[in-house]
Coordinates of C-alpha atoms in Angstrom, one line a residue:
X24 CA 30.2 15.4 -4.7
X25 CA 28.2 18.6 -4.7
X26 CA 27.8 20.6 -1.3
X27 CA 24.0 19.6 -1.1
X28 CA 24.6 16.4 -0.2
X29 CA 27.6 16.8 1.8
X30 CA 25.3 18.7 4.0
X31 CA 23.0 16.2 4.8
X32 CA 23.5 14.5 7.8
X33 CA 20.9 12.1 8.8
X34 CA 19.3 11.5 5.0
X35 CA 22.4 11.3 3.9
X36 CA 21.5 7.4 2.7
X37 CA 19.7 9.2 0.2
X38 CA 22.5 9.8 -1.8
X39 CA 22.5 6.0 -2.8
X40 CA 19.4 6.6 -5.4
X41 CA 20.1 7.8 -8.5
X42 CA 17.3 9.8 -9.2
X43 CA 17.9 11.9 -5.9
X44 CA 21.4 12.4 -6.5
X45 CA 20.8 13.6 -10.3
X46 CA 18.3 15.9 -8.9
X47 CA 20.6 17.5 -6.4
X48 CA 23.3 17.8 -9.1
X49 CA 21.0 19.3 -11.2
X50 CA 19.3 21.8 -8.6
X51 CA 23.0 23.1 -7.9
X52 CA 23.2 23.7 -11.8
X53 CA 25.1 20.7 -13.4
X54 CA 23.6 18.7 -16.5
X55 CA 19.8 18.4 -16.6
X56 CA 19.7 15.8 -19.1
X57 CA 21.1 12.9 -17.0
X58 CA 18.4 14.0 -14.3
X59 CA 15.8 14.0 -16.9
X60 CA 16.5 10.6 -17.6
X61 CA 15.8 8.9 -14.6
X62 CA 12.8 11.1 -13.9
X63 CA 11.5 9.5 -16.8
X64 CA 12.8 6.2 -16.2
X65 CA 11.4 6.3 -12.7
X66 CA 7.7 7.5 -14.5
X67 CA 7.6 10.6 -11.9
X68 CA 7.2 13.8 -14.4
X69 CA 4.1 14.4 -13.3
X70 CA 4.9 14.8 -9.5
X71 CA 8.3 14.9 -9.2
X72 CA 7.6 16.6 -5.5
X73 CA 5.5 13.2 -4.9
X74 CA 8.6 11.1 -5.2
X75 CA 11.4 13.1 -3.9
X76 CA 8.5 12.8 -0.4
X77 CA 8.6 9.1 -1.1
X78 CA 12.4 8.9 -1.5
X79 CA 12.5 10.2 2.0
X80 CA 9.4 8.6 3.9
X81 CA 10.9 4.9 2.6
X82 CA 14.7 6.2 3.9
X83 CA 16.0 3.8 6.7
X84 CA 17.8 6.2 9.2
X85 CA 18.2 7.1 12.7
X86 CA 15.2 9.4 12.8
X87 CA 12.7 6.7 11.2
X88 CA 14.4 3.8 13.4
X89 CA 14.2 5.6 16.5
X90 CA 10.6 6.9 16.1
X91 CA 9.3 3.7 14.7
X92 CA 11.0 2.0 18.4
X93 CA 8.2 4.8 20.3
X94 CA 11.3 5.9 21.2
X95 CA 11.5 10.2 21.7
X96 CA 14.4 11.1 19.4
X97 CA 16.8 13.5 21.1
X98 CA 16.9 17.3 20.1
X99 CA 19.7 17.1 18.3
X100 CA 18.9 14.2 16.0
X101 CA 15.1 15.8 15.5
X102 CA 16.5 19.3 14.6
X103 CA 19.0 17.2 12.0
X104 CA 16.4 16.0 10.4
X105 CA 14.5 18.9 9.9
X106 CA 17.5 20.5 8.6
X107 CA 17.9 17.5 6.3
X108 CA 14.6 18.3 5.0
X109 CA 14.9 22.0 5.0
X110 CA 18.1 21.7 2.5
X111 CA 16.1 19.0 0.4
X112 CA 12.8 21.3 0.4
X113 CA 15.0 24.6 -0.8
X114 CA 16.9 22.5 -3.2
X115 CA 13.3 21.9 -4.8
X116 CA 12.3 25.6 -4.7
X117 CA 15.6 27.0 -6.3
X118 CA 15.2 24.1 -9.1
X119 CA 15.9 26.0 -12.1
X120 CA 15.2 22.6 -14.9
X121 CA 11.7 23.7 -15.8
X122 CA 8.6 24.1 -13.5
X123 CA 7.3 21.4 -15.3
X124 CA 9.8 18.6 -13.1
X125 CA 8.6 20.3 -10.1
X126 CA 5.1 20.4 -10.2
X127 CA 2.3 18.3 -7.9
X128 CA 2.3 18.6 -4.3
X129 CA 3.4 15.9 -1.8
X130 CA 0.9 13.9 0.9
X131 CA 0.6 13.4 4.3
X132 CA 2.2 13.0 6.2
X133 CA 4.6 15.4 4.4
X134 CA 3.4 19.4 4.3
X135 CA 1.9 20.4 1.4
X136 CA 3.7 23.4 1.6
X137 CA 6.8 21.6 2.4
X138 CA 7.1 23.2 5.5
X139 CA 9.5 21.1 6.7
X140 CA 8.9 21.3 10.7
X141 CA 5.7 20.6 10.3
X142 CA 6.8 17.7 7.9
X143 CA 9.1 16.4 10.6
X144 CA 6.7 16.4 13.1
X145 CA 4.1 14.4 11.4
X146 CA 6.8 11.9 10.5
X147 CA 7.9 11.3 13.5
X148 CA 3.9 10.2 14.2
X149 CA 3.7 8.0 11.1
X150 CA 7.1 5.8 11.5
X151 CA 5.5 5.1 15.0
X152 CA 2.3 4.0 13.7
X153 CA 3.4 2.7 10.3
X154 CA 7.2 1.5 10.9
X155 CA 9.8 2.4 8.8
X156 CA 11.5 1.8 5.5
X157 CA 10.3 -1.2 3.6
X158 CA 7.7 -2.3 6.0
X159 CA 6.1 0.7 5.2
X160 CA 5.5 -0.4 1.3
X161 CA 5.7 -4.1 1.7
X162 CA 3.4 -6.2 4.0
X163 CA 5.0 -9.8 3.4
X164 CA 8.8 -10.8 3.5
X165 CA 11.1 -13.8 3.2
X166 CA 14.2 -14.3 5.6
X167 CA 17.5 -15.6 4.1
X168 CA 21.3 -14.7 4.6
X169 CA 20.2 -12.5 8.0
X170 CA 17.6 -10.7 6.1
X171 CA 14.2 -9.9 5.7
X172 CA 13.9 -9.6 1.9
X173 CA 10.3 -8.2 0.7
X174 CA 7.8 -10.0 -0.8
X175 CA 6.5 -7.6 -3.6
X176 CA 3.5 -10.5 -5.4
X177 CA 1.3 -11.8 -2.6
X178 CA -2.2 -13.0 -3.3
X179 CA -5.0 -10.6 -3.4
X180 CA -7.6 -12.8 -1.4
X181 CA -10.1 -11.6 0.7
X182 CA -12.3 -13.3 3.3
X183 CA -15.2 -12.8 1.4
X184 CA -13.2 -14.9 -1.2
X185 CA -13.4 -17.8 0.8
X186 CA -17.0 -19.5 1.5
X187 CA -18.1 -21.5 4.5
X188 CA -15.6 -22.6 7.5
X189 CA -16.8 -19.3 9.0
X190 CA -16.1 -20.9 12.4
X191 CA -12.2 -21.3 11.5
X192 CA -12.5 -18.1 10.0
X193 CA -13.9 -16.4 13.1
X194 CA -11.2 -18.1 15.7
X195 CA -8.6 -17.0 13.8
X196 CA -9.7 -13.8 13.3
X197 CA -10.2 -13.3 16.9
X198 CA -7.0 -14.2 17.7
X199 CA -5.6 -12.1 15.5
X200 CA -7.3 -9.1 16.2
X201 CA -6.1 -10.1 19.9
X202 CA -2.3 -10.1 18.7
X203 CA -2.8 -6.9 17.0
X204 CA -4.6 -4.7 20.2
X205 CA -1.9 -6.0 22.7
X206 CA -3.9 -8.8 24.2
X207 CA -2.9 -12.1 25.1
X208 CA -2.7 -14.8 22.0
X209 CA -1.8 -17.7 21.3
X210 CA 0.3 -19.2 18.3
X211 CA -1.8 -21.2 15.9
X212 CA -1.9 -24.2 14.0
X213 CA -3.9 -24.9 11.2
X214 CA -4.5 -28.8 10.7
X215 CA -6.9 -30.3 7.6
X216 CA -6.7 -31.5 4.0
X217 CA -4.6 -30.1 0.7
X218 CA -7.0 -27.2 -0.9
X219 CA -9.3 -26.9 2.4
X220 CA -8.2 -22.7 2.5
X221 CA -5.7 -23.2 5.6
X222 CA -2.8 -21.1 3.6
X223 CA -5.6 -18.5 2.0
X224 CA -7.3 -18.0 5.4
X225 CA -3.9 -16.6 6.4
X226 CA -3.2 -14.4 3.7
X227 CA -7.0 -13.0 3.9
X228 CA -6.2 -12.0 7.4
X229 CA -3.0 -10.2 6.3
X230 CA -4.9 -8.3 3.8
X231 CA -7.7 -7.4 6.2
X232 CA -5.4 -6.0 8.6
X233 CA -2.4 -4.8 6.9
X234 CA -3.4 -1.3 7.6
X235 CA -3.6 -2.0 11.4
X236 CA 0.0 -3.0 11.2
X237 CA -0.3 -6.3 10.5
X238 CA 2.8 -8.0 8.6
X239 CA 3.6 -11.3 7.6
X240 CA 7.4 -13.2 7.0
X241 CA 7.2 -16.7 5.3
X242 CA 9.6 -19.4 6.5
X243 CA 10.0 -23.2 5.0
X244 CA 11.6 -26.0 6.6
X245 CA 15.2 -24.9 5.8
X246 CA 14.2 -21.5 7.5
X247 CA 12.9 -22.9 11.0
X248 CA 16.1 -22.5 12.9
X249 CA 15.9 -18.0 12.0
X250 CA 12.9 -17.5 14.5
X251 CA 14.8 -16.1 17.2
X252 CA 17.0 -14.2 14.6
X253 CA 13.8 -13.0 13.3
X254 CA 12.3 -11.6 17.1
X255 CA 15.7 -9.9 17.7
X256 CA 15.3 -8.1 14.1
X257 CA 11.8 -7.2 14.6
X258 CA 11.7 -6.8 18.0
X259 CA 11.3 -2.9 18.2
X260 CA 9.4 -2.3 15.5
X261 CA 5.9 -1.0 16.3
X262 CA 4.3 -3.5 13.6
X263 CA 3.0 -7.0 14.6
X264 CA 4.5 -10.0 12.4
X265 CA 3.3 -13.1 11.7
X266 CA 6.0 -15.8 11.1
X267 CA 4.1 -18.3 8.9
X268 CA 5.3 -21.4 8.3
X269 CA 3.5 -23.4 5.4
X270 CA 2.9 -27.0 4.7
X271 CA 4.9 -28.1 8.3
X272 CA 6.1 -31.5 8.9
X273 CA 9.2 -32.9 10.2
X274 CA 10.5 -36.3 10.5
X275 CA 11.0 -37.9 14.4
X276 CA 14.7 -37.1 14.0
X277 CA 15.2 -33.9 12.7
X278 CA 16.8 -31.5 15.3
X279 CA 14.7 -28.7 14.1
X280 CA 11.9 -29.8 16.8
X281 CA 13.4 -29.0 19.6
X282 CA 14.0 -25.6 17.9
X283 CA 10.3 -24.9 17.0
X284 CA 9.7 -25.8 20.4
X285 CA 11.7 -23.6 22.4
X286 CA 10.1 -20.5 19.9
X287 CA 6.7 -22.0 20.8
X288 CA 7.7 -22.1 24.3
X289 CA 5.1 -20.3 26.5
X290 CA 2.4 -20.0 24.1
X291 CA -0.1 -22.1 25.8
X292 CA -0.5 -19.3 28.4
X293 CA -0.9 -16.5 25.9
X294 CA 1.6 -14.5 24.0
X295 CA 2.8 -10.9 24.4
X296 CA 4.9 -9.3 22.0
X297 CA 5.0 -8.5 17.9
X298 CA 5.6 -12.1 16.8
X299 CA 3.1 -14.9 16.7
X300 CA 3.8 -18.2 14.5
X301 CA 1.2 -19.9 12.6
X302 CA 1.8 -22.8 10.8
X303 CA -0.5 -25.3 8.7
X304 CA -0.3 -28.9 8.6
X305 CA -1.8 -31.3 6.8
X306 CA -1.1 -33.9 9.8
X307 CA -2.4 -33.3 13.4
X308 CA 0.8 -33.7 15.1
X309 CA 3.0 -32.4 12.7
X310 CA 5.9 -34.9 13.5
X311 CA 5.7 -38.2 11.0
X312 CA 5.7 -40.9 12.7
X313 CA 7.1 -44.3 10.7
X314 CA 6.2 -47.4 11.6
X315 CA 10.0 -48.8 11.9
X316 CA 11.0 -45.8 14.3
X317 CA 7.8 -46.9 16.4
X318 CA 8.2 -50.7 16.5
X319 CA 12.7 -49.5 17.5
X320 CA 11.9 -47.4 20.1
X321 CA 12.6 -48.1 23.6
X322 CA 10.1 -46.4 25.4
X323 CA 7.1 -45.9 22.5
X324 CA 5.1 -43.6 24.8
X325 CA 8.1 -41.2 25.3
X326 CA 8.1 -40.9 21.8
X327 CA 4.3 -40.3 21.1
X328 CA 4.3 -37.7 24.0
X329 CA 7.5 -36.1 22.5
X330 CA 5.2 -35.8 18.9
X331 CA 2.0 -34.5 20.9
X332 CA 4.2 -31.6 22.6
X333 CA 5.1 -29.8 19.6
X334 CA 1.7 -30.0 18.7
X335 CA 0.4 -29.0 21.1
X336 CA 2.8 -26.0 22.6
X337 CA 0.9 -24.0 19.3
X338 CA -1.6 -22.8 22.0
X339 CA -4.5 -22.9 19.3
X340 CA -5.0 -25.7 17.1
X341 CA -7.8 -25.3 14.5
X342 CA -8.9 -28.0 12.0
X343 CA -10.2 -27.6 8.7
X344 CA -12.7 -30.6 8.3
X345 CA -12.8 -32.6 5.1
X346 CA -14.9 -31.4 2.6
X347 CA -18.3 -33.5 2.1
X348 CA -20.2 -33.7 -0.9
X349 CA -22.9 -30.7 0.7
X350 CA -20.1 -28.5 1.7
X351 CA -18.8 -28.8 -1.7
X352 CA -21.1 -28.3 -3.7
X353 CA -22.5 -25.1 -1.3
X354 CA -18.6 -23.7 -2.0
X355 CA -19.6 -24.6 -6.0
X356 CA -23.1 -22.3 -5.7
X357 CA -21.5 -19.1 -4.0
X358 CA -18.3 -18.7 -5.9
X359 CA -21.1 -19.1 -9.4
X360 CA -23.0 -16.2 -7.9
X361 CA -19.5 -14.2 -7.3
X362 CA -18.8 -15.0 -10.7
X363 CA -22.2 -14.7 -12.1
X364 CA -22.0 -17.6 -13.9
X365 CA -25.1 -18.5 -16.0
X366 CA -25.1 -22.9 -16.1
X367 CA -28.1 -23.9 -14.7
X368 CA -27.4 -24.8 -11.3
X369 CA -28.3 -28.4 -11.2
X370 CA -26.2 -29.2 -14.1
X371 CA -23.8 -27.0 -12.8
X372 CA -23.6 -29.7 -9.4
X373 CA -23.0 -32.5 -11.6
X374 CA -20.4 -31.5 -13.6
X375 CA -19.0 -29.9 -10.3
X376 CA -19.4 -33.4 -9.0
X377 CA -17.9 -35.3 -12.2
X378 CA -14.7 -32.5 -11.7
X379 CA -14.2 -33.8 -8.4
X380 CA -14.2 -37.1 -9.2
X381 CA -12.1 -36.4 -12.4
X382 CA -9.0 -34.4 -9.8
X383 CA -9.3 -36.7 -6.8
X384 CA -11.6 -35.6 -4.1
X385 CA -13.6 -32.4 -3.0
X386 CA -11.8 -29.2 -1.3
X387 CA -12.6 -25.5 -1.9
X388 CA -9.3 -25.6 -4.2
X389 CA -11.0 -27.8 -6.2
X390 CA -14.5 -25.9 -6.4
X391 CA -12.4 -22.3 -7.1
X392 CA -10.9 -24.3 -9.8
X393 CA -13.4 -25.8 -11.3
X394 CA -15.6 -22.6 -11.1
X395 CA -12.4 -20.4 -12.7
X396 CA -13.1 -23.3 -15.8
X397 CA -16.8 -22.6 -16.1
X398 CA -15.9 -19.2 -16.5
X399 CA -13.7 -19.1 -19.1
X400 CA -16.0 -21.2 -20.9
X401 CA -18.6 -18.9 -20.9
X402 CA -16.7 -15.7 -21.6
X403 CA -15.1 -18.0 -24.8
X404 CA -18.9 -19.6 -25.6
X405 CA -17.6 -23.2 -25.7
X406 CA -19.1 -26.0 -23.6
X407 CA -17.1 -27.1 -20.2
X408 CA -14.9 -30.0 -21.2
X409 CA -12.6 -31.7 -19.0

């Protein structure tokens, strides 16, 4: 191991990427060739001083951990870093492969002139505004095994995406924007029918406030018992996290209810904190009730009460109405004009209509979908057949 990296001390996790350790191998005067390879694998020729910055900002280390906590790092481990950076910044400058693998300059919050106490200064500011490591690339995650494992595809959908229920919309956003500023919130649950935007409306809000340090980690069923896991793991990062559970329901005996419950517990009086749960349901009370365990059990009104409280320990519960023939057809309309579609608008209800009839009832899913057919028709010059 060349003496570069043995003198790193706090980015000295750095060493595990390839392309960093090739260039450090390289800038001490061992084989270009094998660094020139990943550079080109990695598509950073251009601005190699771009990506060595990146390569850093993303490291997971005691300086980004601490300063993402709003905690003050100590003297010692601040003038480590800086040091740290120092070697990598003169390791850069001495680079003898060809100024044409060091060209570009880096961003903020790095120095352009890779000063590198200024650097770590303005570092220390972003990983307590922005987090650290992959929360600072990555805005939804998945939690198995004890991890939070990033989510790199998440859908691009915007408010402005999704017509009507401006009410839902706007008491979700609220709350939101409450969770995000410090204020009391509540946990939410979204209640309605299939295709009625419950799901999108969620993932609209994440990509409205991402940049205010909104985050998102998706749970299913088999997940429900890693909430307190997931508050421990989260809990001093600066970010606020939404733990969204999708599609809820449970049977009356699974033991994952008292679970939820106790994570829910003290949400009716407001949260406080970086983690809020929101889940949707296509059933009011979440728990499904058969008719057999109803008719067997002892006390019938225990039971129903028991259903309710889970429910209802969500803080804010927000239904998404069914979707009537007027709200359906207004949905239709606006996402045409989006799309600039050209059908005359009458004929354009009908077959909107006929659609709905043809896939089983109305929804917003439905009208996106038929609209996204409509489309294609009309780019291809064939007449909408379905």
């Amino acid at each position: 191991m060349n003496n570069s990296i043995k003198n790193l001390t706090v980015l000295r996790g750095l060493e595990k990427n390839k392309l960093f350790r090739e260039f450090l191998k390289a800038a001490d005067g061992g084989d270009l060739s094998a660094f020139y390879y990943e550079i080109f694998n990695e598509g950073a020729e251009r601005n190699f001083a771009a990506k060595l910055c990146e390569l850093i900002l993303l490291d997971e280390n005691a300086f980004s951990v601490t300063c993402a906590r709003g905690d003050e790092p100590s003297s010692y481990l601040f003038n480590a870093f800086k040091e740290d950076l120092q070697t990598i910044f003169n390791a850069a400058r001495s680079f003898t492969g060809g100024s044409y693998f060091c060209t570009g300059r880096p961003s903020y919050p790095f120095d352009s002139d890779f000063d590198a106490a200024v650097s770590a200064a303005n570092l220390k500011s972003y990983y307590k505004t922005h987090g650290y490591g992959q929360f600072i690339v990555y805005k939804a995650f998945s939690y198995s095994d004890g991890q939070l494992q990033p989510i790199a595809n998440t859908p691009a959908i915007t408010l402005e995406d999704l017509k009507d229920y401006e009410y839902e919309k706007k008491v979700i956003g609220d709350n939101i924007i409450n969770f995000i500023h410090g204020l009391p919130y509540s946990n939410m649950l979204l209640c309605g029918d299939r295709g009625t935007g419950k799901s999108s409306t969620v993932h609209a809000m994440l990509n409205k406030y991402c940049e205010e340090g909104l985050r998102i980690i998706e749970l299913n069923k088999e997940t429900l018992l890693s909430v307190p896991e997931i508050r421990k793991t989260v809990a001093h990062n600066p970010l606020k996290f939404i733990v969204f559970i999708d599609d809820l329901s449970l049977g009356e005996s699974d033991d994952k209810i008292s679970s939820l419950k106790a994570a829910l517990e003290g949400s009716v009086s407001g949260g406080t904190g970086n983690v809020m749960i929101v889940a949707t349901s296509n059933l009011r009370h979440i728990v499904k009730e058969s008719f057999s365990e109803r008719e067997n059990a002892i006390h019938p009104s225990d039971s129903k009460a028991e259903q309710l409280s889970l429910s209802d320990r969500f803080g804010l519960t927000v239904m998404f109405s069914t979707t009537d023939k007027a709200l359906y057809l207004s949905i239709v309309n606006q996402l045409a004009d989006d799309m600039k579609i050209k059908a005359d608008r009458q004929e354009l209800s009908s077959l909107a209509e006929r659609w709905a009839l043809v896939k089983g009832g109305r929804s917003p899913r439905r009208a996106r979908q038929f609209i996204d057919l409509v489309y294609s028709c009309e780019v291809r010059g064939i007449p909408v057949e379905f």
